[in-house]
Coordinates of C-alpha atoms in Angstrom, one line a residue:
X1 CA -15.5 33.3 126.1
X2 CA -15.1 36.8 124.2
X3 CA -17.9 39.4 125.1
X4 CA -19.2 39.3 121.7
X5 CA -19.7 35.3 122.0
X6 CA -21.4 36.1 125.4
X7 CA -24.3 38.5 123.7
X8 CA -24.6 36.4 120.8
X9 CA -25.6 33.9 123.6
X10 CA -27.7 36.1 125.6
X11 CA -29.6 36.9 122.3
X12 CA -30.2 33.7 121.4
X13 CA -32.2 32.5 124.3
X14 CA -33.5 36.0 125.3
X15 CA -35.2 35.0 121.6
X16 CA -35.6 31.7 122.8
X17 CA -38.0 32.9 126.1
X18 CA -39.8 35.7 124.1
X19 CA -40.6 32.6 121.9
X20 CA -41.7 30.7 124.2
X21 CA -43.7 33.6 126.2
X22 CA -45.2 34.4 123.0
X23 CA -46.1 30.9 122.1
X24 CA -47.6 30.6 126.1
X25 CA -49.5 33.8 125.4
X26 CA -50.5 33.2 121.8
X27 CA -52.2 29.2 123.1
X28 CA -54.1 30.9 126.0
X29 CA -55.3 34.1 124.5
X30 CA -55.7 33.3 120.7
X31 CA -56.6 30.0 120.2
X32 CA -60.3 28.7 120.3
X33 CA -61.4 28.2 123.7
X34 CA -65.7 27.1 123.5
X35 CA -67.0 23.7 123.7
X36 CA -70.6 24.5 122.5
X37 CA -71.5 23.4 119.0
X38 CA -74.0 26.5 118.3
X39 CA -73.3 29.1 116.6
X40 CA -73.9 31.4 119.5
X41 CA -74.9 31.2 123.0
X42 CA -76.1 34.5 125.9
X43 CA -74.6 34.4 129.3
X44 CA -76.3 36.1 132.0
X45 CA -74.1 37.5 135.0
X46 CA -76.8 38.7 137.9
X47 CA -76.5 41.5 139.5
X48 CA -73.5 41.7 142.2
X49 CA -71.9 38.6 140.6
X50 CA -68.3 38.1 141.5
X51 CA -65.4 36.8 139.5
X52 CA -65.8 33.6 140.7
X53 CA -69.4 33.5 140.0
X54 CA -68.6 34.8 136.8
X55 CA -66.0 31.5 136.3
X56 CA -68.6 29.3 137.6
X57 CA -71.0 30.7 134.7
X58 CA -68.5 30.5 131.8
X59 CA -67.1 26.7 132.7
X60 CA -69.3 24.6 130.5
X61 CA -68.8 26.8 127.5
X62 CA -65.5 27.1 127.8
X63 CA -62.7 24.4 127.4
X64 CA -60.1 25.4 129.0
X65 CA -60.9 27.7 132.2
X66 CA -57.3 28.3 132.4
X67 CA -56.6 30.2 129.9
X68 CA -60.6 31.8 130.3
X69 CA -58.7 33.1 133.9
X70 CA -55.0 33.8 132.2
X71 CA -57.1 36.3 130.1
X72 CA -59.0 37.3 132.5
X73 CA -56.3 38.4 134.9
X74 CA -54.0 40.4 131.4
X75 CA -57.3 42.3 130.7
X76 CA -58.4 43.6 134.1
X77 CA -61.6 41.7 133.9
X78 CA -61.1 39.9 136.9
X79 CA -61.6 42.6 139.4
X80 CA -63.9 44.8 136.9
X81 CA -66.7 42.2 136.4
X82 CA -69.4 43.5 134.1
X83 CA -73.5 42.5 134.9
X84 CA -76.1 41.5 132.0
X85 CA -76.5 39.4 128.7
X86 CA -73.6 38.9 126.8
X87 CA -72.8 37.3 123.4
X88 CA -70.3 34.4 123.2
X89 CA -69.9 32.9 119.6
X90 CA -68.5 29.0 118.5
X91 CA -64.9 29.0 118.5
X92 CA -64.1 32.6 120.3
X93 CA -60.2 32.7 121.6
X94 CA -60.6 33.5 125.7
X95 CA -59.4 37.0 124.4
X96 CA -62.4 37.3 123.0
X97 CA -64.7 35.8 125.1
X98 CA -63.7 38.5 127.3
X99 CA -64.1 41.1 124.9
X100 CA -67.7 40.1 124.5
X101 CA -68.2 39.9 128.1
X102 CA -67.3 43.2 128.7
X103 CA -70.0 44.4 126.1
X104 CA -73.9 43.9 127.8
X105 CA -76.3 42.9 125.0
X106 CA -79.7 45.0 124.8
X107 CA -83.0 42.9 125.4
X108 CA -86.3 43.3 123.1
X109 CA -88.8 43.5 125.6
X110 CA -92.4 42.7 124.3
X111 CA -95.5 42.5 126.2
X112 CA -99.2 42.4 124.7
X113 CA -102.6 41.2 125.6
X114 CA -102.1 40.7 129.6
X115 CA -105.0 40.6 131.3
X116 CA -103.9 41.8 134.9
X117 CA -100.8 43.6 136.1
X118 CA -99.6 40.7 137.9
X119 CA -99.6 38.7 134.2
X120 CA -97.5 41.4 133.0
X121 CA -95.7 41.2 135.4
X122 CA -94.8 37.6 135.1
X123 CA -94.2 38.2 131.2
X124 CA -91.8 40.7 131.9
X125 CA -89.7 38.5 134.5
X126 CA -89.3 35.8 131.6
X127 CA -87.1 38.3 129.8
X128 CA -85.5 40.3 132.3
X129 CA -83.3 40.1 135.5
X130 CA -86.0 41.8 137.8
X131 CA -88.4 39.4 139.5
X132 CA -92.0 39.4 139.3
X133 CA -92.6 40.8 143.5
X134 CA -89.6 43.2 142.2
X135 CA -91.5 44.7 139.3
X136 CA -95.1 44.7 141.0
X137 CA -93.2 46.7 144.4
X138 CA -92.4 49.3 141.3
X139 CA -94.9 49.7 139.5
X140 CA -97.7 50.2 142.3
X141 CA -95.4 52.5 144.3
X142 CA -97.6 55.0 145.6
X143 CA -95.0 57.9 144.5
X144 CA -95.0 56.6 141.2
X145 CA -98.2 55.9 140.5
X146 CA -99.3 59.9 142.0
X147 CA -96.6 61.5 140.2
X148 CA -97.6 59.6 136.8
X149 CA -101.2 60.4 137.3
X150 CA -102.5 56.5 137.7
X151 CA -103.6 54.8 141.0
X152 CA -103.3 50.9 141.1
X153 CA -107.1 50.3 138.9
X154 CA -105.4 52.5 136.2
X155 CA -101.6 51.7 136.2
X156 CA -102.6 48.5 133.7
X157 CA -103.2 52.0 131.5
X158 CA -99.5 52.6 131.2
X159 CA -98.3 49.8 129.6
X160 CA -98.5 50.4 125.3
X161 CA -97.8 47.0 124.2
X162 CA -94.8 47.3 121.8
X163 CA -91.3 45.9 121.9
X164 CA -88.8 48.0 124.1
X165 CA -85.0 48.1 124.3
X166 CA -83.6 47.2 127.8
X167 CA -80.6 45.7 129.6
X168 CA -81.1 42.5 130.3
X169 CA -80.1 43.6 133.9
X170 CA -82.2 46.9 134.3
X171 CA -83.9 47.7 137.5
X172 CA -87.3 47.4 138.2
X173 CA -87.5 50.8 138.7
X174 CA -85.8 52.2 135.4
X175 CA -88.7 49.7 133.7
X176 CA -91.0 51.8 135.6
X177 CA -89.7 55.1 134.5
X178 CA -89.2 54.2 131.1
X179 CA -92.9 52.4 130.7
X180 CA -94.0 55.9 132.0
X181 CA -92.4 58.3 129.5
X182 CA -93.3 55.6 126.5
X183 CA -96.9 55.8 127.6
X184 CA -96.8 59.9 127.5
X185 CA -94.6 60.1 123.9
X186 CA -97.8 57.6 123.1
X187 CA -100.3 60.0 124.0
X188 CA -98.9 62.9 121.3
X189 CA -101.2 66.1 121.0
X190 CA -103.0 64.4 118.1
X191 CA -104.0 61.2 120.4
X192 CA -104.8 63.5 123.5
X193 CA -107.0 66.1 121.4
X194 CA -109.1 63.0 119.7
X195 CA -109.9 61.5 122.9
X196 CA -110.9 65.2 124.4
X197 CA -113.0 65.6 121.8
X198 CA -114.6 62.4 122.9
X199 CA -115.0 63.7 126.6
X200 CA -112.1 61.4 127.7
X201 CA -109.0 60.9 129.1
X202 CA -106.6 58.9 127.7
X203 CA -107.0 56.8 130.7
X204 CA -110.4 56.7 129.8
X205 CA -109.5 55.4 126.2
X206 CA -107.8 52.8 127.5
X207 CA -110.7 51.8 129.5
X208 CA -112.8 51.8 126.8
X209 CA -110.0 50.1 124.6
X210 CA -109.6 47.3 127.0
X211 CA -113.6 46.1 126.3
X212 CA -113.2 47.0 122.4
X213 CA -110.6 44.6 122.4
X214 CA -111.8 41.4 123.8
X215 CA -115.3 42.1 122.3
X216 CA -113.6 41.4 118.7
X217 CA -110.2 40.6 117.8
X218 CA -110.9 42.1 114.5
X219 CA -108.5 44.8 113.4
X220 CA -111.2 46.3 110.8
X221 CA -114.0 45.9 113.2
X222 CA -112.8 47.5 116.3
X223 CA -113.6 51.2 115.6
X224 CA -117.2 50.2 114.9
X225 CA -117.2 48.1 118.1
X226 CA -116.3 51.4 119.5
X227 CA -118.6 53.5 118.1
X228 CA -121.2 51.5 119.6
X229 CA -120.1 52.0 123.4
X230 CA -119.6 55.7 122.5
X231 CA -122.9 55.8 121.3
X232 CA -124.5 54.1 124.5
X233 CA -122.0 56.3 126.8
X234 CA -123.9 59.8 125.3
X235 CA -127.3 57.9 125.8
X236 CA -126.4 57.9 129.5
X237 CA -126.5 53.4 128.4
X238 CA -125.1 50.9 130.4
X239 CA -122.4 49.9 128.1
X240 CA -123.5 46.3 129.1
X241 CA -120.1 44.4 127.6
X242 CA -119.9 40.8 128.9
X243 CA -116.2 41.3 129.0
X244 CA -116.5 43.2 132.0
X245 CA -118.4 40.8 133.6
X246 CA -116.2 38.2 132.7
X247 CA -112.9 40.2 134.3
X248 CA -115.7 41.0 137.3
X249 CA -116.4 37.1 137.9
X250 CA -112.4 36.5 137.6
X251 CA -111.4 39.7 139.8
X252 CA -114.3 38.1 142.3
X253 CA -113.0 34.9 142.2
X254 CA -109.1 35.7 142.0
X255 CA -108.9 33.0 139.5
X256 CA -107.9 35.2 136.3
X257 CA -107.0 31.6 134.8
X258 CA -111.0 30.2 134.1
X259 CA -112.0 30.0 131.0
X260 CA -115.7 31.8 130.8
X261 CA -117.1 31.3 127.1
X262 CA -120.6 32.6 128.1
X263 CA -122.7 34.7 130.4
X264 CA -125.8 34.5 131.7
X265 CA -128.5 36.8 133.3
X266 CA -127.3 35.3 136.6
X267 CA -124.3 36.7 136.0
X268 CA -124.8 39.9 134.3
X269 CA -127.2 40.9 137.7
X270 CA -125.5 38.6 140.3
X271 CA -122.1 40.0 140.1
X272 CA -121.5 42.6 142.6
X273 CA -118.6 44.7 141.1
X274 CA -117.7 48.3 139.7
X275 CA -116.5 46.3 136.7
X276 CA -120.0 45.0 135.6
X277 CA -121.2 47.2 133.1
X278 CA -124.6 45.9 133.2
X279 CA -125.3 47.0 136.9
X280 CA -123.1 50.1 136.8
X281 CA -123.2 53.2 134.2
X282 CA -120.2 54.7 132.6
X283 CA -116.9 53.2 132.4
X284 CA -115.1 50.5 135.1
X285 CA -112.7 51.9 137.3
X286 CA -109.8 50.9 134.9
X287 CA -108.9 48.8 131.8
X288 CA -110.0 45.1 131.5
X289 CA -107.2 43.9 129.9
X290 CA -104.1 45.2 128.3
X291 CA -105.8 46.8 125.2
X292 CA -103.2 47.3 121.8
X293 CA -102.5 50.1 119.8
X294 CA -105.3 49.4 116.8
X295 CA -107.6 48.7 119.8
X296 CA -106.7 52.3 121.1
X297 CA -107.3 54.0 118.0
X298 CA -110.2 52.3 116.9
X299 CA -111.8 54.3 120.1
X300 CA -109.8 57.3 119.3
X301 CA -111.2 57.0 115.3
X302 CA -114.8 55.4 116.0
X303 CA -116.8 54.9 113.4
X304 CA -120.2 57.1 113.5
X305 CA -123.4 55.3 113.0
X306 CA -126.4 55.1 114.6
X307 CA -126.0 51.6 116.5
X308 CA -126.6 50.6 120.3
X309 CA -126.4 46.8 120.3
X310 CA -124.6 44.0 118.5
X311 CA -124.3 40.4 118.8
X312 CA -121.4 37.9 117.8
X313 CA -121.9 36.7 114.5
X314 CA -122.9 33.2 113.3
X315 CA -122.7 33.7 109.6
X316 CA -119.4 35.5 109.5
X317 CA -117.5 33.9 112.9
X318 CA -115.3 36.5 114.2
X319 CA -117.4 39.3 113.3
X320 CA -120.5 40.8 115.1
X321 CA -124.0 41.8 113.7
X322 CA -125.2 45.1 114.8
X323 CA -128.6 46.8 115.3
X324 CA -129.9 50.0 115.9
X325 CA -132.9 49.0 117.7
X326 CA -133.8 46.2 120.7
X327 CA -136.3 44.7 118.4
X328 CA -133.7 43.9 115.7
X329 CA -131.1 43.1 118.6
X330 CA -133.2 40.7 120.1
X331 CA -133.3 38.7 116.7
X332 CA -129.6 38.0 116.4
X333 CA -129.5 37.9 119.9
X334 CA -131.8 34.6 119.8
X335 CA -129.8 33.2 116.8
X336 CA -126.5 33.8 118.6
X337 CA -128.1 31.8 121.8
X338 CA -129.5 29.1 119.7
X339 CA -126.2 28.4 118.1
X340 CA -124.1 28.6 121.1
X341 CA -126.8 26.3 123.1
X342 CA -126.4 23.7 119.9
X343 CA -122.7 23.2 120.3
X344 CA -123.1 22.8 123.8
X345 CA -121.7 25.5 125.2
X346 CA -122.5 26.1 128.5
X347 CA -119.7 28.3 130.1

């Protein structure tokens, strides 16, 4: 056999294993390796997950782990394993499946309306890595909490209920920090001069915020609501808001979960709290509930009038009549109780 015979030869199957090298890498790389029928599905790696434990994660979604790994091993990703939420799309190739799960996915992280830090708490976990005991250790850290200005009645304060941008795989520290410098870009120069021109602090706002919002859950209301308390506050009034003795009864109890429809006199004098606003002047020692951002301002922008007392509504449910006298009060307070006492009502 001539030399030129022997390197036509050689070529040939030197063509013939690229061919099949490229066919080999071609079916494990580039052809579509998912068994779910969705269009897309997240994957969550925890924290400190392994490559196996990432394999373990990926199985059911994928068909053929085998070529999953083949990838895996060719792009690095096997000893450089990446934590968080990750995209993974119907009919990805294992090239890119691993492509995607080398890219963390950002979270939108909304909270509103908790009553208690450890509900937050609990609503934060659902959406998060971080567990509940993991986020409550953070956010009641006595550093954090002094060098933030909030002690643990307060630090309910901090949270401006809105829709953040996390990692899925965040610390519960980093939440911290970041709840912190979105509650100070909240409280601009324009927020912080309205509420000392009210003789407040924005703590204090919230406080006040916190009772405006679960006296009406009226938008257009709210700042009149306020003016009201604002109005009783310069009077030296109790503010005398049943919400605060509801959250007293429930703080009391530790049952945050009752459902307490109406208050009595037995409870307005019987329970012993700083939250009752009937036995104790000037705000509670912190917010009542996670008030929003119209709840904020409507204290912020009160409306100015000349009431002291209102009562919930029976012609126009949702709203509240108001009064500027106890005489006038005590009228729509008696049609309020009649009503209430007619459906049956009782707690």
């Amino acid at each position: 056999m001539n030399l030129k015979k022997l390197i036509a030869i050689l070529a040939v199957v030197g063509i013939g294993i690229a061919g099949v090298i490229t066919f080999y890498v071609y079916t494990n790389a580039f052809t579509a390796n998912t068994t779910f029928n969705q269009k897309e599905v997240f994957v969550y790696v925890p924290t400190n997950s392994t490559y196996e434990d990432v394999k373990e994660i990926v199985k059911p979604l994928v068909k053929d782990i085998e070529k999953f790994d083949f990838v895996a091993q060719k792009r690095s990703y096997s000893s450089n394993v990446k934590e968080g939420k990750f995209l993974l799309k119907k009919d990805m190739t294992s090239f890119d499946i691993i492509r995607a799960m080398k890219s963390n996915v950002p979270v939108k992280l909304a909270f509103n309306n908790q009553e208690t830090l450890e509900k937050l708490a609990e609503r934060i976990t659902t959406q998060i890595e971080p567990k509940k005991e993991e986020l409550l250790a953070a956010f009641l850290n006595p550093e954090f909490l002094a060098t933030n200005g909030f002690n643990e009645e307060t630090v309910l304060a901090m949270f401006i209920p809105n829709t953040y941008e996390f990692y899925w795989n965040t610390s519960a520290e980093k939440i911290a920090e970041k709840m912190a410098s979105e509650y100070k870009k909240f409280w601009n120069e324009e927020r912080t001069a309205k509420a000392l021109a009210k003789n407040l602090t924005p703590i204090q706002v919230s406080v006040l915020a916190s009772i405006v919002h679960k006296e009406t859950a009226k938008i257009d209301e709210r700042p009149r609501v306020a003016g009201v308390y604002l109005n009783r506050l310069e009077l030296n009034m109790p503010l005398q808001a049943d919400p605060t003795v509801i959250f007293a009864m429930k703080k009391t109890s530790g049952d945050f979960d009752q459902i307490i429809k109406r208050v009595y006199s037995k409870d307005t004098q019987g329970t012993i709290s700083p939250y009752n606003t009937y036995i104790n002047l000037g705000l509670p020692p912190g917010p009542i509930a996670m008030p929003d951002i119209s709840a904020i301002d409507a204290v912020l922008n009160a409306e100015k009038h000349d009431y002291i007392y209102f009562c919930a509504s029976v012609d126009r449910m949702g709203y509240h009549d108001f009064a500027s006298n106890y005489a006038a009060h005590q009228v729509n307070a008696r049609k309020y109780a009649e009503w209430v006492t007619k459906l049956g009502i009782n707690r």
